[in-house]
CSV table of C-alpha atoms and ligand atoms in Angstrom, one decimal:
chain,number,residue,atom,x,y,z
A,1,MET,CA,-21.1,3.2,8.3
A,2,SER,CA,-17.3,2.5,8.3
A,3,HIS,CA,-14.9,5.4,9.0
A,4,VAL,CA,-12.1,3.5,7.5
A,5,LEU,CA,-10.7,4.9,4.2
A,6,HIS,CA,-10.8,1.5,2.5
A,7,ARG,CA,-9.0,0.6,-0.7
A,8,SER,CA,-12.2,0.8,-2.6
A,9,LEU,CA,-14.6,3.6,-1.6
A,10,VAL,CA,-17.5,2.0,-3.4
A,11,GLN,CA,-17.2,-1.6,-2.5
A,12,SER,CA,-17.9,-3.3,1.0
A,13,TYR,CA,-15.6,-6.0,2.3
A,14,PRO,CA,-16.4,-9.1,4.4
A,15,VAL,CA,-15.0,-8.9,7.9
A,16,ALA,CA,-12.1,-11.3,8.5
A,17,VAL,CA,-12.3,-12.6,12.0
A,18,LYS,CA,-10.1,-15.7,12.1
A,19,GLY,CA,-7.2,-17.4,10.4
A,20,GLU,CA,-7.0,-21.2,10.4
A,21,GLY,CA,-4.2,-22.9,8.5
A,22,VAL,CA,-4.7,-22.1,4.8
A,23,TYR,CA,-8.2,-20.6,5.4
A,24,LEU,CA,-9.4,-17.1,6.4
A,25,ILE,CA,-12.8,-17.0,8.0
A,26,ASP,CA,-15.3,-14.1,7.9
A,27,SER,CA,-17.8,-12.9,10.4
A,28,THR,CA,-20.5,-15.0,8.8
A,29,GLY,CA,-18.5,-18.2,9.2
A,30,LYS,CA,-17.6,-18.4,5.5
A,31,ARG,CA,-14.2,-20.0,4.8
A,32,TYR,CA,-11.8,-18.7,2.1
A,33,LEU,CA,-8.9,-20.9,0.9
A,34,ASP,CA,-6.1,-18.4,0.7
A,35,ALA,CA,-4.5,-19.3,-2.6
A,36,CYS,CA,-2.6,-16.0,-3.0
A,37,GLY,CA,-1.4,-15.4,0.6
A,38,GLY,CA,-3.2,-12.0,0.3
A,39,ALA,CA,-0.5,-10.6,-1.9
A,40,ALA,CA,2.1,-13.5,-1.6
A,41,VAL,CA,2.5,-12.8,2.1
A,42,SER,CA,1.0,-15.6,4.2
A,43,CYS,CA,3.5,-18.3,3.4
A,44,LEU,CA,3.1,-20.2,6.6
A,45,GLY,CA,-0.8,-20.0,6.7
A,46,HIS,CA,-2.7,-18.0,9.3
A,47,SER,CA,-2.4,-19.8,12.7
A,48,ASP,CA,1.1,-21.2,13.1
A,49,PRO,CA,1.4,-21.9,16.9
A,50,ALA,CA,5.2,-21.6,17.0
A,51,VAL,CA,5.2,-18.1,15.5
A,52,ILE,CA,2.3,-17.0,17.6
A,53,ALA,CA,4.2,-18.2,20.8
A,54,ALA,CA,7.4,-16.4,19.7
A,55,ILE,CA,5.5,-13.2,19.2
A,56,GLN,CA,3.8,-13.5,22.6
A,57,ARG,CA,7.1,-14.2,24.3
A,58,GLN,CA,8.7,-11.2,22.6
A,59,VAL,CA,5.9,-8.8,23.4
A,60,ALA,CA,6.1,-9.9,27.0
A,61,GLU,CA,9.8,-9.5,27.2
A,62,LEU,CA,10.5,-6.4,25.0
A,63,ALA,CA,8.0,-5.2,22.5
A,64,TYR,CA,10.1,-2.4,20.9
A,65,ALA,CA,13.2,-0.4,21.5
A,66,HIS,CA,14.1,2.5,19.2
A,67,SER,CA,17.1,1.6,17.1
A,68,ALA,CA,18.8,4.9,17.7
A,69,PHE,CA,19.3,3.7,21.3
A,70,PHE,CA,19.5,0.0,21.2
A,71,THR,CA,20.0,-3.2,19.1
A,72,SER,CA,18.0,-6.2,20.2
A,73,GLU,CA,18.5,-9.9,20.2
A,74,PRO,CA,15.7,-10.8,17.6
A,75,MET,CA,17.1,-8.2,15.2
A,76,GLU,CA,20.7,-9.5,15.6
A,77,GLN,CA,19.6,-13.1,15.3
A,78,LEU,CA,17.4,-12.5,12.2
A,79,ALA,CA,20.3,-10.7,10.6
A,80,ASN,CA,22.6,-13.6,11.3
A,81,PHE,CA,20.0,-16.0,10.0
A,82,LEU,CA,19.5,-14.1,6.7
A,83,THR,CA,23.1,-13.2,6.0
A,84,ALA,CA,24.2,-16.8,6.6
A,85,ARG,CA,22.0,-17.9,3.8
A,86,ALA,CA,22.1,-15.0,1.4
A,87,PRO,CA,24.2,-15.2,-1.8
A,88,GLY,CA,27.6,-13.6,-2.1
A,89,SER,CA,28.8,-10.8,0.3
A,90,LEU,CA,25.3,-9.7,1.3
A,91,ASP,CA,26.5,-9.5,4.9
A,92,TYR,CA,24.4,-6.7,6.4
A,93,VAL,CA,20.7,-6.2,6.8
A,94,TYR,CA,18.6,-3.1,7.3
A,95,PHE,CA,15.2,-3.9,8.8
A,96,VAL,CA,12.1,-1.9,7.8
A,97,SER,CA,8.3,-2.4,7.9
A,98,GLY,CA,7.5,-3.5,4.4
A,99,GLY,CA,8.5,-3.9,0.7
A,100,SER,CA,8.3,-0.2,-0.3
A,101,GLU,CA,10.4,0.9,2.6
A,102,ALA,CA,13.0,-1.8,1.6
A,103,ILE,CA,13.1,-0.4,-1.9
A,104,GLU,CA,13.4,3.2,-0.6
A,105,SER,CA,16.3,2.2,1.6
A,106,ALA,CA,18.0,0.4,-1.3
A,107,LEU,CA,17.8,3.5,-3.5
A,108,LYS,CA,19.1,5.7,-0.8
A,109,LEU,CA,21.9,3.3,0.0
A,110,ALA,CA,23.0,3.2,-3.6
A,111,ARG,CA,23.0,7.0,-3.8
A,112,GLN,CA,24.9,7.5,-0.6
A,113,TYR,CA,27.4,4.8,-1.6
A,114,TYR,CA,28.3,6.6,-4.7
A,115,VAL,CA,28.5,10.0,-3.0
A,116,GLU,CA,30.8,8.6,-0.4
A,117,LYS,CA,32.8,6.8,-3.0
A,118,GLY,CA,33.5,10.1,-4.8
A,119,GLU,CA,31.2,9.5,-7.7
A,120,PRO,CA,28.3,11.9,-6.9
A,121,GLU,CA,27.4,12.2,-10.6
A,122,ARG,CA,25.9,8.7,-10.4
A,123,ARG,CA,22.1,9.3,-10.0
A,124,HIS,CA,20.2,7.4,-12.7
A,125,ILE,CA,18.1,4.5,-11.9
A,126,ILE,CA,17.2,2.0,-14.6
A,127,SER,CA,14.3,-0.4,-14.2
A,128,ARG,CA,12.1,-2.4,-16.5
A,129,ARG,CA,8.8,-1.7,-18.2
A,130,GLN,CA,5.9,-3.5,-16.5
A,131,SER,CA,7.6,-3.6,-13.1
A,132,TYR,CA,6.4,-2.7,-9.6
A,133,HIS,CA,8.6,-1.8,-6.8
A,134,GLY,CA,6.2,-0.3,-4.3
A,135,ASN,CA,4.0,2.6,-3.7
A,136,THR,CA,5.9,5.3,-1.9
A,137,LEU,CA,7.1,8.0,-4.2
A,138,GLY,CA,10.6,6.8,-4.8
A,139,ALA,CA,9.6,3.2,-5.2
A,140,LEU,CA,6.7,4.2,-7.5
A,141,ALA,CA,9.0,6.3,-9.6
A,142,THR,CA,11.3,3.3,-9.9
A,143,GLY,CA,8.5,1.0,-11.2
A,144,GLY,CA,7.5,0.9,-14.8
A,145,ASN,CA,3.8,0.3,-14.5
A,146,LEU,CA,2.1,3.0,-16.4
A,147,TRP,CA,-1.4,2.8,-14.7
A,148,ARG,CA,0.1,2.9,-11.2
A,149,ARG,CA,2.4,5.8,-12.2
A,150,SER,CA,0.1,8.0,-14.4
A,151,GLN,CA,-1.7,10.4,-12.1
A,152,PHE,CA,1.3,10.8,-9.8
A,153,GLU,CA,3.7,11.4,-12.7
A,154,PRO,CA,4.4,15.1,-11.7
A,155,LEU,CA,5.6,14.0,-8.3
A,156,LEU,CA,8.0,11.2,-9.5
A,157,VAL,CA,11.7,11.5,-9.9
A,158,GLU,CA,13.0,10.7,-13.3
A,159,THR,CA,13.9,7.0,-13.9
A,160,HIS,CA,14.6,5.0,-17.1
A,161,GLN,CA,13.1,1.8,-18.3
A,162,VAL,CA,14.2,-1.1,-20.5
A,163,SER,CA,12.4,-4.1,-21.7
A,164,PRO,CA,11.2,-6.8,-19.3
A,165,CYS,CA,12.3,-10.4,-19.6
A,166,TYR,CA,8.8,-11.5,-20.5
A,167,ALA,CA,9.3,-14.4,-22.9
A,168,TYR,CA,5.6,-14.9,-23.7
A,169,ARG,CA,5.3,-11.4,-25.2
A,170,GLU,CA,8.8,-10.0,-25.8
A,171,MET,CA,10.6,-13.0,-27.4
A,172,ARG,CA,10.6,-12.5,-31.2
A,173,PRO,CA,9.4,-15.3,-33.5
A,174,GLY,CA,12.3,-17.6,-34.1
A,175,GLU,CA,14.4,-16.1,-31.4
A,176,THR,CA,16.0,-18.6,-28.9
A,177,GLU,CA,16.0,-17.9,-25.2
A,178,ALA,CA,19.8,-17.3,-25.4
A,179,VAL,CA,19.4,-14.7,-28.1
A,180,PHE,CA,16.6,-13.1,-26.3
A,181,ALA,CA,18.6,-12.8,-23.1
A,182,ARG,CA,21.6,-11.4,-25.0
A,183,ARG,CA,19.3,-8.9,-26.7
A,184,LEU,CA,18.0,-7.6,-23.4
A,185,ALA,CA,21.4,-7.4,-21.9
A,186,ASP,CA,22.6,-5.4,-24.9
A,187,GLU,CA,19.6,-3.1,-24.4
A,188,LEU,CA,20.6,-2.4,-20.9
A,189,GLU,CA,24.1,-1.7,-22.0
A,190,SER,CA,22.8,0.8,-24.6
A,191,LYS,CA,20.7,2.5,-22.0
A,192,ILE,CA,23.7,2.8,-19.7
A,193,LEU,CA,25.7,4.3,-22.4
A,194,GLU,CA,23.0,6.6,-23.6
A,195,LEU,CA,22.6,8.0,-20.0
A,196,GLY,CA,26.3,8.2,-19.5
A,197,ALA,CA,28.1,5.2,-18.0
A,198,ASP,CA,29.5,7.3,-15.1
A,199,GLN,CA,26.1,8.6,-14.3
A,200,VAL,CA,24.1,5.5,-13.8
A,201,MET,CA,23.6,4.4,-10.2
A,202,ALA,CA,21.6,1.3,-10.2
A,203,PHE,CA,19.6,-1.3,-12.2
A,204,ILE,CA,16.7,-2.9,-10.4
A,205,ALA,CA,14.6,-5.8,-11.3
A,206,GLU,CA,12.3,-8.5,-9.8
A,207,PRO,CA,14.0,-11.9,-10.5
A,208,VAL,CA,10.6,-13.5,-11.0
A,209,VAL,CA,8.0,-10.8,-11.8
A,210,GLY,CA,5.0,-11.0,-9.5
A,211,ALA,CA,1.9,-8.7,-9.5
A,212,THR,CA,2.5,-6.8,-12.7
A,213,LEU,CA,3.0,-9.7,-15.1
A,214,GLY,CA,1.9,-12.7,-13.1
A,215,ALA,CA,4.7,-15.0,-12.0
A,216,VAL,CA,7.1,-14.5,-15.0
A,217,PRO,CA,10.5,-16.2,-14.4
A,218,PRO,CA,13.5,-15.0,-16.4
A,219,VAL,CA,15.0,-17.0,-19.3
A,220,ALA,CA,18.2,-18.9,-18.5
A,221,ASP,CA,21.3,-16.7,-18.3
A,222,TYR,CA,19.4,-13.4,-18.4
A,223,PHE,CA,20.5,-12.3,-14.9
A,224,ARG,CA,24.0,-13.5,-15.4
A,225,LEU,CA,24.3,-11.3,-18.5
A,226,ILE,CA,22.7,-8.5,-16.7
A,227,ARG,CA,25.1,-8.8,-13.8
A,228,ARG,CA,28.0,-8.7,-16.3
A,229,VAL,CA,26.8,-5.5,-17.9
A,230,CYS,CA,26.3,-3.9,-14.5
A,231,ASP,CA,29.9,-4.9,-13.5
A,232,ARG,CA,31.3,-3.5,-16.7
A,233,TYR,CA,29.9,0.0,-15.9
A,234,GLY,CA,30.1,0.0,-12.0
A,235,VAL,CA,26.3,-0.1,-11.9
A,236,LEU,CA,24.8,-1.5,-8.7
A,237,LEU,CA,22.4,-4.4,-9.3
A,238,ILE,CA,19.4,-4.4,-6.9
A,239,ALA,CA,17.2,-7.5,-6.8
A,240,ASP,CA,13.7,-6.9,-5.7
A,241,GLU,CA,12.7,-10.2,-4.1
A,242,VAL,CA,9.9,-8.6,-2.1
A,243,MET,CA,7.3,-10.8,-3.6
A,244,CYS,CA,9.2,-13.7,-5.2
A,245,GLY,CA,11.8,-14.2,-2.4
A,246,MET,CA,11.8,-16.0,0.9
A,247,GLY,CA,11.1,-19.4,-0.4
A,248,ARG,CA,8.2,-18.6,-2.6
A,249,THR,CA,9.9,-20.2,-5.7
A,250,GLY,CA,11.6,-23.0,-3.8
A,251,SER,CA,14.7,-21.4,-2.3
A,252,LEU,CA,15.2,-18.6,0.1
A,253,PHE,CA,16.7,-16.3,-2.5
A,254,VAL,CA,15.8,-16.3,-6.2
A,255,SER,CA,19.1,-14.6,-7.0
A,256,ALA,CA,20.8,-17.8,-5.9
A,257,GLN,CA,18.8,-19.8,-8.4
A,258,GLU,CA,19.8,-17.3,-11.0
A,259,GLN,CA,23.4,-17.7,-9.8
A,260,ILE,CA,24.0,-14.0,-9.3
A,261,GLU,CA,25.1,-11.9,-6.4
A,262,PRO,CA,23.1,-8.6,-6.3
A,263,ASP,CA,24.8,-5.7,-4.5
A,264,ILE,CA,21.5,-5.0,-2.7
A,265,LEU,CA,18.6,-7.3,-2.2
A,266,CYS,CA,15.1,-6.4,-0.9
A,267,ILE,CA,12.8,-8.8,0.8
A,268,ALA,CA,9.4,-8.4,2.7
A,269,LYS,CA,6.0,-10.2,2.5
A,270,GLY,CA,7.1,-13.9,3.1
A,271,LEU,CA,9.8,-12.7,5.6
A,272,GLY,CA,7.2,-12.2,8.3
A,273,ALA,CA,4.5,-14.1,6.5
A,274,GLY,CA,1.9,-11.5,7.7
A,275,TYR,CA,2.4,-12.3,11.4
A,276,GLN,CA,4.1,-8.9,11.7
A,277,PRO,CA,4.8,-6.2,9.1
A,278,ILE,CA,8.5,-6.4,8.3
A,279,GLY,CA,10.8,-5.9,5.2
A,280,ALA,CA,14.5,-5.8,4.9
A,281,THR,CA,17.3,-4.6,2.6
A,282,LEU,CA,20.3,-6.9,2.4
A,283,VAL,CA,23.5,-5.0,1.5
A,284,SER,CA,26.9,-6.0,0.3
A,285,GLU,CA,29.9,-5.8,2.4
A,286,GLN,CA,31.5,-3.4,0.0
A,287,ILE,CA,28.8,-0.8,0.2
A,288,VAL,CA,28.7,-1.0,4.0
A,289,ARG,CA,32.5,-0.7,4.2
A,290,THR,CA,32.4,2.4,2.0
A,291,LEU,CA,29.9,4.1,4.3
A,292,ARG,CA,31.7,3.0,7.4
A,293,GLU,CA,35.0,4.4,6.2
A,294,GLY,CA,33.2,7.5,5.0
A,295,SER,CA,30.5,9.3,7.0
A,296,GLY,CA,30.1,6.3,9.4
A,297,PHE,CA,26.3,6.2,9.1
A,298,PHE,CA,23.5,5.5,6.7
A,299,GLN,CA,21.5,8.7,6.4
A,300,HIS,CA,18.0,7.2,6.6
A,301,GLY,CA,15.7,5.8,9.2
A,302,HIS,CA,12.1,5.3,10.3
A,303,THR,CA,10.7,5.0,13.8
A,304,TYR,CA,9.9,1.3,13.5
A,305,ILE,CA,13.2,0.0,11.8
A,306,GLY,CA,14.4,-3.2,13.5
A,307,HIS,CA,11.2,-3.6,15.5
A,308,ALA,CA,11.9,-6.2,18.0
A,309,THR,CA,8.6,-8.0,17.8
A,310,ALA,CA,8.5,-8.0,14.1
A,311,CYS,CA,12.1,-9.4,14.0
A,312,ALA,CA,11.1,-12.1,16.5
A,313,ALA,CA,8.1,-13.1,14.3
A,314,ALA,CA,10.1,-13.2,11.1
A,315,LEU,CA,12.8,-15.3,12.8
A,316,ALA,CA,10.2,-17.8,14.0
A,317,VAL,CA,8.7,-17.9,10.6
A,318,GLN,CA,12.0,-18.6,8.9
A,319,GLN,CA,12.9,-21.2,11.5
A,320,GLN,CA,9.6,-23.1,10.9
A,321,ILE,CA,10.2,-23.1,7.2
A,322,GLU,CA,13.7,-24.4,7.6
A,323,SER,CA,13.1,-27.0,10.3
A,324,ARG,CA,10.0,-28.4,8.6
A,325,GLN,CA,11.8,-28.4,5.3
A,326,LEU,CA,8.9,-26.6,3.7
A,327,LEU,CA,10.9,-25.4,0.7
A,328,SER,CA,10.9,-28.9,-0.7
A,329,GLN,CA,7.2,-28.9,-0.4
A,330,VAL,CA,7.1,-25.6,-2.3
A,331,VAL,CA,8.8,-27.4,-5.2
A,332,SER,CA,6.6,-30.5,-5.0
A,333,MET,CA,3.3,-28.7,-4.4
A,334,GLY,CA,4.3,-26.1,-7.0
A,335,ARG,CA,4.7,-28.9,-9.6
A,336,LYS,CA,1.4,-30.4,-8.6
A,337,LEU,CA,-0.4,-27.0,-8.8
A,338,HIS,CA,1.2,-26.4,-12.2
A,339,ALA,CA,0.1,-29.8,-13.6
A,340,GLY,CA,-3.5,-29.3,-12.2
A,341,LEU,CA,-3.8,-25.9,-13.8
A,342,GLN,CA,-2.5,-27.2,-17.0
A,343,SER,CA,-4.8,-30.1,-17.1
A,344,GLN,CA,-8.0,-28.2,-16.1
A,345,LEU,CA,-7.3,-24.9,-17.9
A,346,GLY,CA,-4.5,-25.5,-20.4
A,347,ASP,CA,-6.7,-26.3,-23.4
A,348,LEU,CA,-9.3,-23.6,-22.9
A,349,PRO,CA,-9.2,-21.1,-25.8
A,350,TYR,CA,-8.7,-18.1,-23.6
A,351,ILE,CA,-5.8,-19.4,-21.6
A,352,GLY,CA,-2.6,-17.9,-23.2
A,353,ASP,CA,0.0,-19.0,-20.8
A,354,ILE,CA,0.4,-20.9,-17.5
A,355,ARG,CA,3.8,-20.2,-15.9
A,356,GLY,CA,5.8,-19.6,-12.7
A,357,ARG,CA,8.1,-21.3,-10.4
A,358,GLY,CA,7.5,-23.1,-7.0
A,359,LEU,CA,4.3,-21.9,-5.4
A,360,PHE,CA,4.3,-18.8,-7.5
A,361,ARG,CA,2.1,-19.4,-10.5
A,362,GLY,CA,0.5,-17.1,-13.1
A,363,ILE,CA,-2.2,-17.6,-15.7
A,364,GLU,CA,-2.5,-15.1,-18.6
A,365,LEU,CA,-5.8,-14.7,-20.4
A,366,VAL,CA,-6.1,-13.9,-24.0
A,367,ARG,CA,-8.9,-13.3,-26.5
A,368,ASP,CA,-7.0,-15.2,-29.2
A,369,ARG,CA,-4.3,-17.7,-28.5
A,370,ASP,CA,-2.5,-17.5,-31.8
A,371,SER,CA,-2.2,-13.8,-31.9
A,372,ARG,CA,-2.0,-13.5,-28.1
A,373,THR,CA,-4.5,-10.6,-28.3
A,374,PRO,CA,-5.7,-9.6,-24.9
A,375,PHE,CA,-9.3,-8.9,-23.9
A,376,SER,CA,-10.6,-5.4,-23.8
A,377,PRO,CA,-9.8,-3.8,-20.4
A,378,GLU,CA,-13.3,-2.5,-20.3
A,379,LEU,CA,-14.5,-6.1,-19.5
A,380,LYS,CA,-12.6,-5.9,-16.2
A,381,LEU,CA,-12.1,-9.7,-16.4
A,382,HIS,CA,-9.6,-9.7,-13.6
A,383,ALA,CA,-12.0,-8.0,-11.2
A,384,ARG,CA,-14.8,-10.3,-12.2
A,385,ILE,CA,-12.8,-13.4,-11.6
A,386,LYS,CA,-11.6,-12.1,-8.2
A,387,ALA,CA,-15.2,-11.5,-7.2
A,388,LYS,CA,-16.5,-14.9,-8.4
A,389,ALA,CA,-13.6,-16.7,-6.7
A,390,MET,CA,-14.4,-15.0,-3.4
A,391,GLU,CA,-18.0,-16.0,-3.8
A,392,LEU,CA,-16.7,-19.6,-4.2
A,393,GLY,CA,-14.5,-19.3,-1.2
A,394,LEU,CA,-11.2,-18.8,-3.0
A,395,MET,CA,-8.7,-16.0,-2.6
A,396,CYS,CA,-6.6,-15.4,-5.8
A,397,TYR,CA,-4.8,-12.3,-7.1
A,398,PRO,CA,-6.0,-11.3,-10.5
A,399,MET,CA,-4.7,-8.1,-12.1
A,400,GLY,CA,-5.2,-6.2,-15.3
A,401,GLY,CA,-2.7,-4.3,-17.5
A,402,THR,CA,-0.4,-7.3,-18.0
A,403,VAL,CA,0.6,-6.4,-21.5
A,404,ASN,CA,1.3,-2.6,-21.2
A,405,GLY,CA,-0.2,-1.3,-18.0
A,406,ARG,CA,-3.7,-1.1,-19.6
A,407,ASP,CA,-4.5,-4.3,-21.7
A,408,GLY,CA,-4.3,-7.8,-20.6
A,409,ASP,CA,-5.4,-9.9,-17.6
A,410,HIS,CA,-3.6,-12.5,-15.4
A,411,ILE,CA,-4.3,-14.3,-12.2
A,412,LEU,CA,-1.5,-14.8,-9.7
A,413,LEU,CA,-1.5,-17.8,-7.2
A,414,ALA,CA,0.8,-17.8,-4.2
A,415,PRO,CA,-0.6,-20.2,-1.7
A,416,PRO,CA,0.9,-21.0,1.8
A,417,PHE,CA,3.8,-23.5,1.8
A,418,ILE,CA,1.7,-25.8,4.0
A,419,ILE,CA,-0.9,-26.7,1.4
A,420,ASP,CA,-1.5,-30.4,0.8
A,421,ASP,CA,-2.7,-32.3,-2.1
A,422,GLY,CA,-6.4,-31.8,-1.2
A,423,HIS,CA,-5.9,-28.0,-1.1
A,424,VAL,CA,-4.2,-28.0,-4.5
A,425,ASP,CA,-7.2,-29.8,-5.9
A,426,GLN,CA,-9.6,-27.2,-4.3
A,427,ILE,CA,-7.6,-24.4,-5.6
A,428,VAL,CA,-7.6,-25.8,-9.2
A,429,ASP,CA,-11.3,-26.6,-9.1
A,430,ARG,CA,-12.5,-23.4,-7.6
A,431,LEU,CA,-10.3,-21.3,-9.8
A,432,SER,CA,-11.3,-23.1,-13.0
A,433,ALA,CA,-15.0,-22.7,-12.0
A,434,SER,CA,-14.5,-19.0,-11.4
A,435,ILE,CA,-12.8,-18.4,-14.7
A,436,GLN,CA,-15.2,-20.5,-16.7
A,437,HIS,CA,-18.2,-18.8,-15.1
A,438,VAL,CA,-16.9,-15.4,-15.9
A,439,MET,CA,-15.9,-16.4,-19.5
A,440,ARG,CA,-19.4,-17.9,-20.2
A,441,GLY,CA,-20.8,-14.3,-19.6
A,442,ILE,CA,-18.4,-12.6,-22.1
B,112,PLP,N1,8.3,-4.8,-4.7
B,112,PLP,C1,7.5,-5.8,-5.1
B,112,PLP,C2,8.1,-6.7,-6.2
B,112,PLP,C3,6.2,-5.9,-4.7
B,112,PLP,O1,5.5,-6.9,-5.2
B,112,PLP,C4,5.7,-5.1,-3.7
B,112,PLP,C5,4.3,-5.2,-3.3
B,112,PLP,O2,3.5,-5.8,-3.8
B,112,PLP,C6,6.5,-4.1,-3.2
B,112,PLP,C7,7.8,-4.0,-3.7
B,112,PLP,C8,6.0,-3.2,-2.2
B,112,PLP,O3,5.8,-3.8,-1.0
B,112,PLP,P1,4.8,-3.2,0.1
B,112,PLP,O4,3.4,-3.3,-0.4
B,112,PLP,O5,5.0,-4.2,1.3
B,112,PLP,O6,5.2,-1.9,0.4
């Protein structure tokens, strides 16, 4: 009997014993092609020798030094690496242990910035429906996913939601992308005015929506219009690139693809690629200057912020990605993956949409393609597809609630950047076999 409080209390899990390139291997020797990087984490695969060596060197030299006493070389070097490549004036980095902590830090930074700037009435956070920003209470309160929020609602601080940029379902018949983007920006502006333009602190969004919607990129110009609305009312723009950032869509920062400069940008997952738990909050020079000239410190902190071994691992991961030019592979393999999915699945009557960017791809299932009606959530299609894929030796990331937190199913793919043509074929074959097997039983 296991004494671990596992995610599921009724299911048993295979025991993972080894990672080898794009595969995870369990205690029976079964190999699983990791087509989702767990949850879009393992972007370098599972056994990168250079990263392993960097971690071993760092642990032997200095495993950890508390950040209230010391800085460390890996932390300084990783901050230099990231800020040299980040958009705009995101010149400072706060290192944490994961995505939720990165979001919490962003929210507290935004609040402290306005307090010290002399605008303490700014407190409202606006996010989008069908969003996920993490599971700690502040991050959960910020997200707009009804299912994830519902039982914890009494514990959540008040936040406000606007429509997501989810063209497949939110664009009206006859509406162009340009008109859609303008309508959503207008909706944000109305929400800011409704709450009081001098009371809104931040707008937060995932540039490409991951787990909640299944790799949904924004329409052209959406983020530029959003940036303009935020600027008009002095609202901070927080980009949550925890899942979509760090090369997943073909460049290190999605905000750069969208030609915007967020005030705060959160990363995690692919930053350390699973070799160590690490996340980070990148912060604009203006925010840091305000705090430096004010209280002189950021009133926050966790025991493991700036963990030396985690920073050394992340630096090695990012150096590998850059020196091996893996981001161009993300683009080319992403195209191949998309084409494969389209050709094997695209014509099936229950495939509503295949979308995404780079090696971040989503497939939305529908009962009826014309009306885009989702399947009943009671069917638990997403869970059945995940189970069948595991049986066939494929890890993918299916989720339910795509439409409104309750209805809808999608499958998210986020394979390692090191996949080759053969792996792409295997992913497409096994995924399509899993989906078709489950659909035959419906
Ligand atoms: N933000 C986004 C967009 C995420 O996808 C996630 C996790 O899936 C988080 C935040 C929270 O990250 P973590 O699970 O590392 O706390």
